[in-house]
PDB file of C-alpha atoms in Angstrom:
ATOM      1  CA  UNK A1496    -106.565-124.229 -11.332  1.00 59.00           C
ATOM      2  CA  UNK A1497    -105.562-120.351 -10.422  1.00 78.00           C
ATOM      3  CA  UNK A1498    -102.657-119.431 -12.927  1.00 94.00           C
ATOM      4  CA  UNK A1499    -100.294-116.111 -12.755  1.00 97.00           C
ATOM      5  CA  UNK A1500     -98.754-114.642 -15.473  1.00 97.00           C
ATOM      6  CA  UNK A1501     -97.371-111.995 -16.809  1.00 98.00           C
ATOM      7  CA  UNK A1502     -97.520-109.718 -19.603  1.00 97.00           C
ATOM      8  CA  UNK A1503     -96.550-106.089 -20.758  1.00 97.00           C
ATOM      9  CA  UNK A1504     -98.496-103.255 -19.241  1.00 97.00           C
ATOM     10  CA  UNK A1505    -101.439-102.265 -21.739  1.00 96.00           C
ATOM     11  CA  UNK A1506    -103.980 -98.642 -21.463  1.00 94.00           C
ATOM     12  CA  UNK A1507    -106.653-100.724 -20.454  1.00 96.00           C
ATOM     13  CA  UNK A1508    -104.605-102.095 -17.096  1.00 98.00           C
ATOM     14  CA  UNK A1509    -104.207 -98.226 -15.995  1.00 97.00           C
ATOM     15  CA  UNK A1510    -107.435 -97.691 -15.019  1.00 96.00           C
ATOM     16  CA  UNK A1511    -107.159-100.964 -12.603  1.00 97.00           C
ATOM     17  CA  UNK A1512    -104.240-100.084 -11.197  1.00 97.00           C
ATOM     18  CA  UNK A1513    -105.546 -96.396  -9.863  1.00 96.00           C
ATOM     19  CA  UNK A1514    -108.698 -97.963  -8.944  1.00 95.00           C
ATOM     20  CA  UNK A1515    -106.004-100.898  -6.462  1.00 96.00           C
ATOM     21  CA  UNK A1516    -104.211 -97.336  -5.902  1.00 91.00           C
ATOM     22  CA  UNK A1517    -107.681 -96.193  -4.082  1.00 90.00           C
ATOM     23  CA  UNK A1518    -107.301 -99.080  -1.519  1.00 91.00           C
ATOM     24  CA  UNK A1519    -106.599 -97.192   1.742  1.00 89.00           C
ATOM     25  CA  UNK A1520    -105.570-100.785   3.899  1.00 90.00           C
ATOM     26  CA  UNK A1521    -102.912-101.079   0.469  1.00 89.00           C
ATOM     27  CA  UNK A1522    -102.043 -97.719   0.885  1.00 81.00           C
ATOM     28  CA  UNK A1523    -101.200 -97.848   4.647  1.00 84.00           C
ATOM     29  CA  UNK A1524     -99.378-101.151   3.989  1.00 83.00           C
ATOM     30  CA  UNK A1525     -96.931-100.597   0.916  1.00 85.00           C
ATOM     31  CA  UNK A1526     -96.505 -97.108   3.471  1.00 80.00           C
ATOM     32  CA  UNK A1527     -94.609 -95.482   0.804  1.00 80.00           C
ATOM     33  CA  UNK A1528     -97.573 -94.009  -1.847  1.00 81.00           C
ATOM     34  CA  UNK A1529     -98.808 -91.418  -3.705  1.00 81.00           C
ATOM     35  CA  UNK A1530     -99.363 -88.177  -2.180  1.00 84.00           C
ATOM     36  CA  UNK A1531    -103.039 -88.384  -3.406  1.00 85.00           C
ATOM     37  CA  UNK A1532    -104.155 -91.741  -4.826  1.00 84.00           C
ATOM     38  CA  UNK A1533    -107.166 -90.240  -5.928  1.00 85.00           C
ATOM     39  CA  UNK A1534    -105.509 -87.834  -7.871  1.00 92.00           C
ATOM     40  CA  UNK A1535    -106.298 -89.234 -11.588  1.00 94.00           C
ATOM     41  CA  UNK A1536    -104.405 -86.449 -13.445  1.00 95.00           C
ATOM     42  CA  UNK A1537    -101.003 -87.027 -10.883  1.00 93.00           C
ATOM     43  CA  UNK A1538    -101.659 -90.644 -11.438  1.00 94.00           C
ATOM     44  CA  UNK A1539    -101.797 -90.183 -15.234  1.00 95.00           C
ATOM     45  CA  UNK A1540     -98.277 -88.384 -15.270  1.00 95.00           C
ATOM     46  CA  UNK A1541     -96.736 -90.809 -13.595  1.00 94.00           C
ATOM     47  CA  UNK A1542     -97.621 -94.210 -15.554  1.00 96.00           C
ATOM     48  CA  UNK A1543     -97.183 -91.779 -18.893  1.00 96.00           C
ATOM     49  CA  UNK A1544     -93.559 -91.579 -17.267  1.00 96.00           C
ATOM     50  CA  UNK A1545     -93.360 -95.169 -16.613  1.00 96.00           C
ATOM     51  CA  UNK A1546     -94.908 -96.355 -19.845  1.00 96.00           C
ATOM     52  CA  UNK A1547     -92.319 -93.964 -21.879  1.00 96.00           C
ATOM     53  CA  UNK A1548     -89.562 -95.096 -19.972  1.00 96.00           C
ATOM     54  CA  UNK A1549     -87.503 -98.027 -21.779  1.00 94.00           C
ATOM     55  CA  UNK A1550     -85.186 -98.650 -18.902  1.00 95.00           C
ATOM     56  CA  UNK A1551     -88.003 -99.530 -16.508  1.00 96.00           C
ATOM     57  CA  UNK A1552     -89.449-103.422 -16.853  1.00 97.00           C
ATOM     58  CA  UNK A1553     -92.476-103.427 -16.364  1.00 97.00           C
ATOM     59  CA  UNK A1554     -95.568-106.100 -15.991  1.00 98.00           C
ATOM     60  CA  UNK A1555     -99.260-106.712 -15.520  1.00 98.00           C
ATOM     61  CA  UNK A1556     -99.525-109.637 -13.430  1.00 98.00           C
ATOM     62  CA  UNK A1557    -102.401-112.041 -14.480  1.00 98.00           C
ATOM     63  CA  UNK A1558    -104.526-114.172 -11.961  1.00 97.00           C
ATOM     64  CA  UNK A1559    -106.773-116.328 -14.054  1.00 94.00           C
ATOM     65  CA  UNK A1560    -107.713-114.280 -16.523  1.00 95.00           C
ATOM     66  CA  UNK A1561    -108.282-110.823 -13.993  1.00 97.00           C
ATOM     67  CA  UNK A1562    -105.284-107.752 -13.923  1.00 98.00           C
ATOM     68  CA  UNK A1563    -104.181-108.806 -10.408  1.00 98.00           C
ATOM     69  CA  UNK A1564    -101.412-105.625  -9.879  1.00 98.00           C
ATOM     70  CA  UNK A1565     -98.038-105.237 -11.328  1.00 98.00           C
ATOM     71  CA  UNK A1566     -94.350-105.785 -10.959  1.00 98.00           C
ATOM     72  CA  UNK A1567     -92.027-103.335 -12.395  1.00 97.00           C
ATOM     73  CA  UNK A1568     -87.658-102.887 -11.916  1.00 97.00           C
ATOM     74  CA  UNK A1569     -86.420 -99.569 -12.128  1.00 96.00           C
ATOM     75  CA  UNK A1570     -83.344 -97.036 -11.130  1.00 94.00           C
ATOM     76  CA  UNK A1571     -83.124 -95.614  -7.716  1.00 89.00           C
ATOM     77  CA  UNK A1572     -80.824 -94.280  -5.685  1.00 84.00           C
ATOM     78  CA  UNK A1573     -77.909 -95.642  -7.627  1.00 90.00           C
ATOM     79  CA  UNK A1574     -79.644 -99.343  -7.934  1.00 94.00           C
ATOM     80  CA  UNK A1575     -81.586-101.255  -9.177  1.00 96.00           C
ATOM     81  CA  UNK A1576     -85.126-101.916  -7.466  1.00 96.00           C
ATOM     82  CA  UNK A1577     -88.027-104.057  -7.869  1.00 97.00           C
ATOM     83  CA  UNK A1578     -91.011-103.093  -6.943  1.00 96.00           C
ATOM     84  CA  UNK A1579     -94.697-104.555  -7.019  1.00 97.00           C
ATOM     85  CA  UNK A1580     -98.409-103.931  -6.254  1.00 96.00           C
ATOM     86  CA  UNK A1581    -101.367-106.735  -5.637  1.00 97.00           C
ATOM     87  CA  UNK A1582    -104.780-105.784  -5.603  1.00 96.00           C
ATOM     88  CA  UNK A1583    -106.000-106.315  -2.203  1.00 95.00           C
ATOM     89  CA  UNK A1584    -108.801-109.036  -3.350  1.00 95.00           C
ATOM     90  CA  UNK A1585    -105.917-111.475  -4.527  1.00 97.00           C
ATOM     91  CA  UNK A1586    -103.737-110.937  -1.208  1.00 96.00           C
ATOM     92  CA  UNK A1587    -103.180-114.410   0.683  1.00 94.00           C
ATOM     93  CA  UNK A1588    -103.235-116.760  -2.543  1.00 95.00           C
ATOM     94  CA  UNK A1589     -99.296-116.591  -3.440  1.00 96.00           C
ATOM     95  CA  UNK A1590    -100.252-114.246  -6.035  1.00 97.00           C
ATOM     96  CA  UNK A1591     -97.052-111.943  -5.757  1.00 97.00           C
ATOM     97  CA  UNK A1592     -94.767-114.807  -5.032  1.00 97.00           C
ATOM     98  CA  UNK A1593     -95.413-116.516  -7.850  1.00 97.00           C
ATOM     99  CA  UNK A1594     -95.677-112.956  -9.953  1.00 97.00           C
ATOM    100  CA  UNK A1595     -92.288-111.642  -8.347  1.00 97.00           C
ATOM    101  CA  UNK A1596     -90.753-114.932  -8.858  1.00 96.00           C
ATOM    102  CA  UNK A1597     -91.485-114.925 -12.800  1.00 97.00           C
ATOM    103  CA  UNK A1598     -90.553-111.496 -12.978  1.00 97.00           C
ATOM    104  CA  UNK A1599     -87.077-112.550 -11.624  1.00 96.00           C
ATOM    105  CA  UNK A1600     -86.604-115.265 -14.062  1.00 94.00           C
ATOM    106  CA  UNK A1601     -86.844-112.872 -16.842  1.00 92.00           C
ATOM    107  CA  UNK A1602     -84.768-109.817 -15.726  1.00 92.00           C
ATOM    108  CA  UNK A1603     -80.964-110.497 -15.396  1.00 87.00           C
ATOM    109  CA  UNK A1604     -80.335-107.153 -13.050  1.00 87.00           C
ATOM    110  CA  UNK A1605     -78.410-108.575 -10.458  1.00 94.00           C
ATOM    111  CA  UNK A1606     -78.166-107.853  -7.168  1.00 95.00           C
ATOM    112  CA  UNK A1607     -81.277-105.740  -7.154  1.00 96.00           C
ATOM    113  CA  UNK A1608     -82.817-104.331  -4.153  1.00 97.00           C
ATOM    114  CA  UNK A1609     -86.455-103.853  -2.681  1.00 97.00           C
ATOM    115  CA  UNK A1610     -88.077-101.893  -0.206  1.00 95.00           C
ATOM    116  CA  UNK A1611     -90.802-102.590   2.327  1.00 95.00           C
ATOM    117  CA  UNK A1612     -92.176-100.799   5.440  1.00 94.00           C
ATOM    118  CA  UNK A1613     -90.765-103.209   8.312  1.00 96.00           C
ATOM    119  CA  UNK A1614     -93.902-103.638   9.332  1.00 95.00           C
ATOM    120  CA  UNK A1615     -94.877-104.813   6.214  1.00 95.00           C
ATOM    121  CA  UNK A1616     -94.875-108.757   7.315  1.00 96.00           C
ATOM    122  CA  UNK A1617     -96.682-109.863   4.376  1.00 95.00           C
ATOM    123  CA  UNK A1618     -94.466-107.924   1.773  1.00 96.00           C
ATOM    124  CA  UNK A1619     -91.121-109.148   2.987  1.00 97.00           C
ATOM    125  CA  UNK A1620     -91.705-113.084   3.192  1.00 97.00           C
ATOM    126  CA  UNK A1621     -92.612-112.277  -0.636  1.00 97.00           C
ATOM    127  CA  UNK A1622     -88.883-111.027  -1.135  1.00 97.00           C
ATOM    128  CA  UNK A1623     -87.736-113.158   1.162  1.00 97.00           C
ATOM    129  CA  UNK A1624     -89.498-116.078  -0.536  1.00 96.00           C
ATOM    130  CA  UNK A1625     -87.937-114.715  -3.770  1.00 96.00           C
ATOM    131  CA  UNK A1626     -84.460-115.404  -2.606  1.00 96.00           C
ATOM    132  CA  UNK A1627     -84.588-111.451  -1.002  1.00 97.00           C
ATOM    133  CA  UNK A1628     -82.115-110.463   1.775  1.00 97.00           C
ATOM    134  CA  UNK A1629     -82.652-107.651   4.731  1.00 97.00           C
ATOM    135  CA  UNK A1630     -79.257-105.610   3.908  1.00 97.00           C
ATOM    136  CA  UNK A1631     -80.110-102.653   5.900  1.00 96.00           C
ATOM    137  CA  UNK A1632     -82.519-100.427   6.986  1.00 97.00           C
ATOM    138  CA  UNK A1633     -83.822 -97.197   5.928  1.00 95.00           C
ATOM    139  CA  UNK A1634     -86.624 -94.667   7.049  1.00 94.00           C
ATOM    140  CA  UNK A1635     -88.371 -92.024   4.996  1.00 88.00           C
ATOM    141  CA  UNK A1636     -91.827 -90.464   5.083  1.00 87.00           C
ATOM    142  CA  UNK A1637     -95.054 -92.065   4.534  1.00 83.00           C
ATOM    143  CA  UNK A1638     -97.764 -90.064   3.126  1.00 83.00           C
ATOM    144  CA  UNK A1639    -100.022 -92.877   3.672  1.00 85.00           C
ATOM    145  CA  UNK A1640     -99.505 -92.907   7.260  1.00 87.00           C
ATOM    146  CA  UNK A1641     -98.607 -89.073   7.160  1.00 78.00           C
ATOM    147  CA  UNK A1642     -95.229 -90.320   9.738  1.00 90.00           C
ATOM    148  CA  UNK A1643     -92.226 -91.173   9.092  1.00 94.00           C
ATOM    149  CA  UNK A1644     -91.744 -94.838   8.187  1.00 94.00           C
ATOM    150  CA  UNK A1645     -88.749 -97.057   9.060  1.00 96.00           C
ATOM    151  CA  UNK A1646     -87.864 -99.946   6.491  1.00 96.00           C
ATOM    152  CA  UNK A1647     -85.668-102.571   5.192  1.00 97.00           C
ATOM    153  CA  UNK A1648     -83.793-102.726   2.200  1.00 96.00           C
ATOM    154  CA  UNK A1649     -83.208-106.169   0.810  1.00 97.00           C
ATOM    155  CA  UNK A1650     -81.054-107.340  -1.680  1.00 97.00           C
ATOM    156  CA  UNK A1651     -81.267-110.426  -4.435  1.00 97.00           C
ATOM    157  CA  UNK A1652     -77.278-111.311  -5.140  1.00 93.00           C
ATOM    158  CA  UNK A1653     -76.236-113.082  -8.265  1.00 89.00           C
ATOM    159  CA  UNK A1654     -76.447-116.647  -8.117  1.00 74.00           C
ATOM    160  CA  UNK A1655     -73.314-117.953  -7.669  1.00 55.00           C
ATOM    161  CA  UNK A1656     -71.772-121.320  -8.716  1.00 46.00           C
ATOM    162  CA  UNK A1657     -71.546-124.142  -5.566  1.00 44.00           C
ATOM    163  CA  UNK A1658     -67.716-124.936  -5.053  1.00 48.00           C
ATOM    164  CA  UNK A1659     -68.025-128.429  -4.927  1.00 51.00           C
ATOM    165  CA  UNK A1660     -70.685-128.950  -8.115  1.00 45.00           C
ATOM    166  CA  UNK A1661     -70.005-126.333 -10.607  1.00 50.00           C
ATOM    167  CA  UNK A1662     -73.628-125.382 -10.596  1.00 48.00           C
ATOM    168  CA  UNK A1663     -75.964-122.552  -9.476  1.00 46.00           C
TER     169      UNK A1663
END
């Protein structure tokens, strides 16, 4: 049985994550990247940012027993975002559904938003999947695609309490 879980970001998961990074078919999908994924120093910086961060939740996600990607929540633009990357090899098995959906459980942030490119099919059945709403739209530029990049902006509302039960 294929099991994902999660646990906190360790050194060893960096190197992992900037080698999923390298990925030029990930690159072009998530749309909004690096400006040089194979920029190790840049890359560095920027999980030394993360990692020192205590307002951004962060998680390796686990797919029997391999670092799969991550799934991290974090301020921007006002908000509060999710945000997640899946190795390529583990695309198509309900890896970030099930990753994103345990990462929900355990923040309380709500709403929270997410971004995806809108052509992005794959990414937003994930949020959508995850209880994920398109709110409005967005564009900005892509320096995977080198264009600029129209997307959606979805948004996870607080569960709220059904009329006639009482219950969420």
């Amino acid at each position: 049985m294929e099991i994902v879980m999660l646990r906190d970001v360790i050194d060893d998961d960096l190197s992992i994550f900037f080698d999923q990074q390298m990925d030029t078919t990930a690159n072009f999908m998530a749309a909004f990247t690096a400006k040089d994924p194979s920029d190790k120093v840049a890359f560095k910086a920027h999980w030394e940012k993360i990692l020192n961060n205590e307002t951004i939740i962060k998680k390796t996600v686990i797919y029997s027993g391999s670092v799969a990607g991550h799934v991290s929540s974090f301020e921007q633009f006002g908000e509060r975002e999710v945000s997640y990357w899946i190795g390529r090899e583990y695309w198509g098995k309900g890896v970030a559904t099930e990753a994103l959906s345990q990462f929900l459980d355990c923040i309380t942030f709500r709403p929270l938003y997410a971004r995806a490119a809108k052509d992005n099919i794959a990414s937003i059945r994930v949020l959508e999947k995850c209880g994920f709403e398109i709110k409005g739209e967005d564009k900005g530029y892509s320096n995977s695609r080198a264009e600029e990049v129209e997307e959606y902006i979805l948004k996870l509302y607080p569960k709220r309490k059904s009329p006639k039960t009482g219950l969420f």
